Short mmCIF file of C-alpha atoms and ligand atoms in Angstrom, two decimals:
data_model
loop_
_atom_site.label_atom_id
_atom_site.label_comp_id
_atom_site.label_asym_id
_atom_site.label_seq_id
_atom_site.Cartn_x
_atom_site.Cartn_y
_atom_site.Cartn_z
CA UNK M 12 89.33 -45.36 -0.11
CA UNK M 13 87.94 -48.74 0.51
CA UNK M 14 84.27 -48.80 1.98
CA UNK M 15 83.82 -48.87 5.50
CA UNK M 16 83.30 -51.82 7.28
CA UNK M 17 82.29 -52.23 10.97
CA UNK M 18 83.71 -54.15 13.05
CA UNK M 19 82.62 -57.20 15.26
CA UNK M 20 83.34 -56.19 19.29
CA UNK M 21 85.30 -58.50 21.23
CA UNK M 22 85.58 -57.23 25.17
CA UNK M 23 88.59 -59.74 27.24
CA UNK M 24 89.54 -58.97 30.38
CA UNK M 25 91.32 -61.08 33.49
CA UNK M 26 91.58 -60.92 36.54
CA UNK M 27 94.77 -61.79 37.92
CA UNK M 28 97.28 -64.63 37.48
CA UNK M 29 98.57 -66.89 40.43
CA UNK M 30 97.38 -69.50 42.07
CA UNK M 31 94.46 -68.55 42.92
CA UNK M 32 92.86 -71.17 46.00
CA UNK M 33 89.81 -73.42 44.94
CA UNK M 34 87.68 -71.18 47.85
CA UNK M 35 87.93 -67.98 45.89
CA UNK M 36 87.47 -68.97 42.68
CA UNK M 37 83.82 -68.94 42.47
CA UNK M 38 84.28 -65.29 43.25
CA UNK M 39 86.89 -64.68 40.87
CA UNK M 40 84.65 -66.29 37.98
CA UNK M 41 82.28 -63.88 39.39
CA UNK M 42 84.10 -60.88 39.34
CA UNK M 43 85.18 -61.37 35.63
CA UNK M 44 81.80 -62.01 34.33
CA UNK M 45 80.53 -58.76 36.14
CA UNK M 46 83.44 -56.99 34.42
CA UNK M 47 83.50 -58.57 30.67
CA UNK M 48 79.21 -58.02 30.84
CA UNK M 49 79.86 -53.98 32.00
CA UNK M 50 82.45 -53.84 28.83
CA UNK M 51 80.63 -55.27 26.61
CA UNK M 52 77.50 -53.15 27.26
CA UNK M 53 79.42 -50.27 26.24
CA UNK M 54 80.48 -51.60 22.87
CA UNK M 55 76.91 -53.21 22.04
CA UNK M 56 75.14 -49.63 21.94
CA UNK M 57 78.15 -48.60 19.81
CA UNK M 58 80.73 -47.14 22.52
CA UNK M 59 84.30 -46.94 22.79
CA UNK M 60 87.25 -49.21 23.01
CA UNK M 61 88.42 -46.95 25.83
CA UNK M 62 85.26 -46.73 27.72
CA UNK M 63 84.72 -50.41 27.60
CA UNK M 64 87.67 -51.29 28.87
CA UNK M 65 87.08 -48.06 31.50
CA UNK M 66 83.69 -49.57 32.48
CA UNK M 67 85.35 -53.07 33.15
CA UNK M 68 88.15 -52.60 35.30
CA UNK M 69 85.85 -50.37 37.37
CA UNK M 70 83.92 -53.17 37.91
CA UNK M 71 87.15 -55.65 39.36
CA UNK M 72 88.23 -52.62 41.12
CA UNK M 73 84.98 -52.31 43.34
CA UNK M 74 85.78 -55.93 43.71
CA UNK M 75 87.09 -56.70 46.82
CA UNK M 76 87.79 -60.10 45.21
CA UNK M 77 90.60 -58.72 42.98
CA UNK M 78 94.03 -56.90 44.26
CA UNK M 79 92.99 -53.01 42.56
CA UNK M 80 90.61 -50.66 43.93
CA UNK M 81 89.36 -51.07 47.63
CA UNK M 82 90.55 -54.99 49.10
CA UNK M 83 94.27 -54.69 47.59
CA UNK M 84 97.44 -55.73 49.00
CA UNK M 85 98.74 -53.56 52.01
CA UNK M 86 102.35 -51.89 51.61
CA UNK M 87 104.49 -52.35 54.10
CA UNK M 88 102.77 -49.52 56.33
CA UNK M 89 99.85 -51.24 56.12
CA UNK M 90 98.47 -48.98 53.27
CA UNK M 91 96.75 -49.32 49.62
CA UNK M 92 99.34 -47.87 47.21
CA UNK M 93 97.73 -48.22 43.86
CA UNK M 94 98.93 -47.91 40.31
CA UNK M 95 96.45 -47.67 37.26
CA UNK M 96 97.31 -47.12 33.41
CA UNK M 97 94.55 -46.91 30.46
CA UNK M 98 95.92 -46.67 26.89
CA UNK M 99 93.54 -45.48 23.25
CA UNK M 100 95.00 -47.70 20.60
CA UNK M 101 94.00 -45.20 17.60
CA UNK M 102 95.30 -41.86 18.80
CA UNK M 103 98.33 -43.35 21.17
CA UNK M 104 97.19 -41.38 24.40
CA UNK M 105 97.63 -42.95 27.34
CA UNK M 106 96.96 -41.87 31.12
CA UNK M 107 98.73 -43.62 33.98
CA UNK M 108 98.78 -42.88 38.12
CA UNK M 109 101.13 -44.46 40.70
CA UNK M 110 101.35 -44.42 44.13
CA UNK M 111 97.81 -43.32 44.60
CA UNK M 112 96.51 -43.77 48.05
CA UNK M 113 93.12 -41.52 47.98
CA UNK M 114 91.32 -42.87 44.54
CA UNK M 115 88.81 -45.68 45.06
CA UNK M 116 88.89 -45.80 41.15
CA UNK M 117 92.57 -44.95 39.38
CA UNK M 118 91.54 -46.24 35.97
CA UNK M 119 88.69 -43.16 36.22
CA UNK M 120 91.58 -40.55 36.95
CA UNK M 121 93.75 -42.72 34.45
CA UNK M 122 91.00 -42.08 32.11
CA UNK M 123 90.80 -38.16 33.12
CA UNK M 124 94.59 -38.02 32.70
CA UNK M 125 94.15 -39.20 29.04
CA UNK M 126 91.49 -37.18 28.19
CA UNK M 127 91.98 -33.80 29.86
CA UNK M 128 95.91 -33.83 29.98
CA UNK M 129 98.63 -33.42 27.63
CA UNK M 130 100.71 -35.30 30.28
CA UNK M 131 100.71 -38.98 30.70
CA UNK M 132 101.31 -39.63 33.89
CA UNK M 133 101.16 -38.49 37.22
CA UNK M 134 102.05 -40.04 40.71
CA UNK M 135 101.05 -39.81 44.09
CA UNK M 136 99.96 -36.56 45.87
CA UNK M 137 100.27 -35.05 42.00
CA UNK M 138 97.90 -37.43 40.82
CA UNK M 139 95.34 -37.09 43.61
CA UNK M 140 95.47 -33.66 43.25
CA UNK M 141 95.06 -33.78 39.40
CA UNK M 142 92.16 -36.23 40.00
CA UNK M 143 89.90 -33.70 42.35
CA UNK M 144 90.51 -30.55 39.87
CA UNK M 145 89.00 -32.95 37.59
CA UNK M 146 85.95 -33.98 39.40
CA UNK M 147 87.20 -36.96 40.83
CA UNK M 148 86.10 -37.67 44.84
CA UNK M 149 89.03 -38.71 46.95
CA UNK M 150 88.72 -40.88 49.24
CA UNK M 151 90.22 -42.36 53.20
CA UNK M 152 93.12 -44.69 52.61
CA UNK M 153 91.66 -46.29 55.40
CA UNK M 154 88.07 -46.72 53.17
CA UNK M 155 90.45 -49.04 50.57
CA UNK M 156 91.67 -51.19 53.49
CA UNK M 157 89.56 -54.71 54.74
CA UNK M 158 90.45 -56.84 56.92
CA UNK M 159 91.26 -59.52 55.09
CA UNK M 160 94.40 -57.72 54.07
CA UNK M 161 94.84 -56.35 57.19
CA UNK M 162 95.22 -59.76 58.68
CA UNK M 163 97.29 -61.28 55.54
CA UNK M 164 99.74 -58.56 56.07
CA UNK M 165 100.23 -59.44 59.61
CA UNK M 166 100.38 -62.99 59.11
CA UNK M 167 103.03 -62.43 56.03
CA UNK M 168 105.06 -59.93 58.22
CA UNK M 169 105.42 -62.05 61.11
CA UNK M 170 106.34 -65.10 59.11
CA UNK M 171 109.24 -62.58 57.48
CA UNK M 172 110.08 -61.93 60.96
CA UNK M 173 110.94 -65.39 61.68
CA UNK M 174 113.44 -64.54 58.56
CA UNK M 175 113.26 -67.27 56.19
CA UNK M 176 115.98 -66.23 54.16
CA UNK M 177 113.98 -65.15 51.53
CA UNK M 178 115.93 -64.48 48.28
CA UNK M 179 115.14 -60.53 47.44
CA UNK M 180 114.76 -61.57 43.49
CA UNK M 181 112.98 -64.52 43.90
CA UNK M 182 109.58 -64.73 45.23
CA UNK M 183 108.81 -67.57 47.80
CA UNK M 184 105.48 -69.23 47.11
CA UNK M 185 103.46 -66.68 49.61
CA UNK M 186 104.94 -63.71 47.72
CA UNK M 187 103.18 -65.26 43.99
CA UNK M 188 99.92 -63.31 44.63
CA UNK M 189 98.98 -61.23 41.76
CA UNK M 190 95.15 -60.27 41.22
CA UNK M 191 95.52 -57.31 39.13
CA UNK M 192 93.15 -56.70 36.84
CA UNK M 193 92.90 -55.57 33.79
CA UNK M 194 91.01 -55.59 29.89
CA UNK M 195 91.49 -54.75 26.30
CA UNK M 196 88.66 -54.36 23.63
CA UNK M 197 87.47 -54.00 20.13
CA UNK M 198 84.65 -51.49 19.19
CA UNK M 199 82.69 -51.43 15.76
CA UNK M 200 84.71 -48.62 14.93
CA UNK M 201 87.93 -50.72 14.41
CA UNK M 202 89.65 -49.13 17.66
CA UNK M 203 91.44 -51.49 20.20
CA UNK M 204 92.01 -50.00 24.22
CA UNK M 205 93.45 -51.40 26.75
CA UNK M 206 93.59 -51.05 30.88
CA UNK M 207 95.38 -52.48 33.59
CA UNK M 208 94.72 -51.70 37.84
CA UNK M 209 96.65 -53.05 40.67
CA UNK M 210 97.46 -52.46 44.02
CA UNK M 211 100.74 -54.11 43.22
CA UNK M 212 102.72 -56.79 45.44
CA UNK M 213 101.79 -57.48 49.53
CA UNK M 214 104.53 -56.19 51.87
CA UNK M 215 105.64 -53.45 48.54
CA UNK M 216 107.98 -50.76 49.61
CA UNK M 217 106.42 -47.89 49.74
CA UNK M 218 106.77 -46.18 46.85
CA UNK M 219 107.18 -48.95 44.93
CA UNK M 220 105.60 -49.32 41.52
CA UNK M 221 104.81 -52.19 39.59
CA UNK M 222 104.23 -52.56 35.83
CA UNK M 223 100.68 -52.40 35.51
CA UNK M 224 100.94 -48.61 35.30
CA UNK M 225 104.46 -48.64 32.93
CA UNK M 226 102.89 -47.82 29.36
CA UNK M 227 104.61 -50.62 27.90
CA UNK M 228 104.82 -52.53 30.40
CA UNK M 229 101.65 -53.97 32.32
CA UNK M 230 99.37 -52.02 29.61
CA UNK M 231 99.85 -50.92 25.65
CA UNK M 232 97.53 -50.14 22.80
CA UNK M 233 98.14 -49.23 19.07
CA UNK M 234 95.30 -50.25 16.28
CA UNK M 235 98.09 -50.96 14.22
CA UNK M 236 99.81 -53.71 16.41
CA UNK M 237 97.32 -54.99 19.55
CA UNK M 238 95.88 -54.24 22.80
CA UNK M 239 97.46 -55.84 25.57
CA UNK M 240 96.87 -55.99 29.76
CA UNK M 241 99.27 -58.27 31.73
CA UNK M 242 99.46 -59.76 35.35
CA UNK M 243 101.39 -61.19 37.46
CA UNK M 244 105.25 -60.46 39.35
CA UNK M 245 105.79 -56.40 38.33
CA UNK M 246 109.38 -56.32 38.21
CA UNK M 247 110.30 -59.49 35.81
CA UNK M 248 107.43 -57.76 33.72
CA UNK M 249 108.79 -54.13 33.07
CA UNK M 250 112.69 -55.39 32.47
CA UNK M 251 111.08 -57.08 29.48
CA UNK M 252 108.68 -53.97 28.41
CA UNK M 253 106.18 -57.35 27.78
CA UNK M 254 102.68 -55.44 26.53
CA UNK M 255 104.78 -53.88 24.05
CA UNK M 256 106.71 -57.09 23.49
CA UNK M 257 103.94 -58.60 22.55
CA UNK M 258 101.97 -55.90 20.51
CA UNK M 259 105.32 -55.91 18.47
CA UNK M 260 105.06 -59.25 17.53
CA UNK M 261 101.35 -58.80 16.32
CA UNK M 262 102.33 -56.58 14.33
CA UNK M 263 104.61 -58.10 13.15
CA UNK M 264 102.11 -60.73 11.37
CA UNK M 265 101.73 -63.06 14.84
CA UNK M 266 98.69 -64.36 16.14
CA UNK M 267 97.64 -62.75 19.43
CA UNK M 268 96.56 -66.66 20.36
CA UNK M 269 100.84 -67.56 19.50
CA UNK M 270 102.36 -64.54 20.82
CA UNK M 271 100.26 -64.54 24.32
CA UNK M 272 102.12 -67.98 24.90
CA UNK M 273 105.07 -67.10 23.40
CA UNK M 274 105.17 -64.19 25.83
CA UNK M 275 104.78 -66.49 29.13
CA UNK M 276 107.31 -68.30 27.86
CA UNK M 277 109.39 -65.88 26.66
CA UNK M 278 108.71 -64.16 30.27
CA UNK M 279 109.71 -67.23 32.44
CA UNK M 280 113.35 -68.55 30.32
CA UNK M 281 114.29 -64.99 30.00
CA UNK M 282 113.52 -63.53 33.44
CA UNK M 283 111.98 -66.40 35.71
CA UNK M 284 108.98 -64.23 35.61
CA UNK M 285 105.44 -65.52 35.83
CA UNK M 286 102.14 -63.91 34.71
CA UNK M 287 99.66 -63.65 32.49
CA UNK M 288 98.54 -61.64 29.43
CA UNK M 289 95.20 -61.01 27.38
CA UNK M 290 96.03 -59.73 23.58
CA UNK M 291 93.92 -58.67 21.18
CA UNK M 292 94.06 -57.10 17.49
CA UNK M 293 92.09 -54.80 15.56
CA UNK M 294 90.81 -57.63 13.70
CA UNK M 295 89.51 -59.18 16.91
CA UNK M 296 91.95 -61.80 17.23
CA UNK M 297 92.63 -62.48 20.47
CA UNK M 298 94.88 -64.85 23.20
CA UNK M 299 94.63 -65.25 26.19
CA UNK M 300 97.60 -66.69 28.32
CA UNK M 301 99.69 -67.63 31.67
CA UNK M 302 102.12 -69.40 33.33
CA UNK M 303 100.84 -69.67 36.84
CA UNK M 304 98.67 -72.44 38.18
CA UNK M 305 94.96 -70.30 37.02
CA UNK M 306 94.46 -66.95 35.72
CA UNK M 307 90.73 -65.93 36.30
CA UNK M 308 89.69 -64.22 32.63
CA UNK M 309 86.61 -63.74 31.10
CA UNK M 310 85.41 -62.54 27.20
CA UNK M 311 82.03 -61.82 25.01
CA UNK M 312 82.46 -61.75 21.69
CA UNK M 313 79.28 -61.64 18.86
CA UNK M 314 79.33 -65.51 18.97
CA UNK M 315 80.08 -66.42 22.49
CA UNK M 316 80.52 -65.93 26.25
CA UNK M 317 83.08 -67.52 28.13
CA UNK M 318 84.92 -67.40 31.26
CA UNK M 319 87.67 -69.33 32.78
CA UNK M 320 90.49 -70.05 35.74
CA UNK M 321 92.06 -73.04 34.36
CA UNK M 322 94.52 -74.37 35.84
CA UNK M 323 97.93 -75.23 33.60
CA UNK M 324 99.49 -78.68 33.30
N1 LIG U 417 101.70 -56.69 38.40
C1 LIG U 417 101.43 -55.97 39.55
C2 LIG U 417 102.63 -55.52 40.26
O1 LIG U 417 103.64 -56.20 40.30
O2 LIG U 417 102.58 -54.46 40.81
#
């Protein structure tokens, strides 16, 4: 047995890929710093991977900058449907909930689900129900709901009404809004985690779910491969499985830097999808990529700080 070395942290997280306007991105670069600061507090006093990435998607999902938590999308009832997966990379477990409409925080039930389950996943009025016996408040849908959202639904709804034509498999311009959130880390332990949050596409079906909370899909973990979170348009996403994808093809002796644009490539010629992904391994390699005009993202590592919402081209 080779002598135990610790390992370096390295917390990453984003928060959302599209094109995000020039008068919300101070709060976007805001929002991400808040989150990659909570995360990295964990793993400085020594904590978990999984409750890093926990504490930092907590932090976007109070955010009612970011499309997760209270401030998401509205469904096409005018609700917040949320979807929420959180994955340990050294044991496998994972915890997912979809179609939640009573959780101000699905990543914390996600957690719960992880932890106190041998199931890993539950939706809707299962989920919520899971969530209370485990401690968890529920909450109003109508306490997730601002007006902000209120009036973009209206607006978005009445334009449809005019009926555009819109293609059903191809998203107009107004329809490339993605600000899920999500983070992976690196503890001194070795272990990588990852999480992903959304509250999924404006004007969703109800019922519909997205690929944030598809283990695989919008979220994936294994120490022995990476930790991955993506972001952007759901369904593109899970037809490719891209988290796993791309934790493959770390594994598989990549660079996370490579494989996070070989990804958004790989995303767009295969399934004219567009996104965004943060990677990372368990040696704290990391990349951090997207194929929409800015992707707000954010990471702390021993040496630096640094945040971002570049835009592409
Ligand atoms: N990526 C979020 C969604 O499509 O639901």
């Amino acid at each position: 047995m080779g002598e135990f070395l610790p390992s370096n942290p390295v917390m990453v997280v984003h928060g959302g890929a599209w094109d995000i306007p020039d008068d919300m991105v101070e709060a976007h670069l805001r929002g991400v710093r808040s989150a990659v600061a909570a995360g990295w507090r964990v793993l400085e006093r020594g904590g978990s991977a999984l409750d890093a990435v926990e504490e930092a998607v907590v932090v976007m999902e109070d955010d009612e900058t970011f499309d997760a938590g209270r401030g998401s999308f509205l469904n096409r009832d005018g609700k917040v449907q949320l979807d929420a997966f959180i994955m340990d990379g050294a044991t496998l477990r994972g915890g997912g909930v979809g179609c939640v409409e009573r959780l101000r925080n699905p990543v914390r039930a996600a957690r719960k689900i992880l932890s106190d389950s041998p199931h890993v996943y539950f939706v809707a009025e299962g989920a919520e129900r899971f969530a209370a016996e485990h401690g968890i408040a529920l909450c109003r849908n109508e306490d997730l709901v601002i007006p902000r959202e209120v009036k973009r639904l209206r607006e978005y709804q009445a334009q449809a009404a005019g009926g555009d034509g819109n293609d059903l498999f191809a998203p107009t311009e107004d329809m490339l809004s993605h600000d899920t959130v999500g983070a992976v880390a690196l503890d001194r332990g070795g272990n990588i985690a990852a999480a992903t949050s959304t509250g999924g596409t404006l004007n969703k079906a109800p019922g519909r779910l997205g690929d944030s909370s598809l283990i695989g899909c919008g979220c994936y973990a294994d120490n022995s491969s990476a930790a991955a979170s993506t972001t952007g348009w759901g369904e593109p996403i899970m037809k490719l499985v891209l988290a796993k994808w791309a934790a493959d093809r770390v594994e598989s002796g990549n660079l996370p830097e490579w494989v996070a644009k070989e990804a958004m490539n790989y995303l767009k010629q295969r399934v004219n999808g567009h996104g965004g992904i943060i990677l990372l391994d368990a040696q704290g390699r990391f990349g951090i990529a997207h194929n929409t005009p800015r992707m707000a993202w954010a990471l702390h590592t021993a040496q630096k700080q640094e945040a971002g919402i570049q835009r592409n081209g």
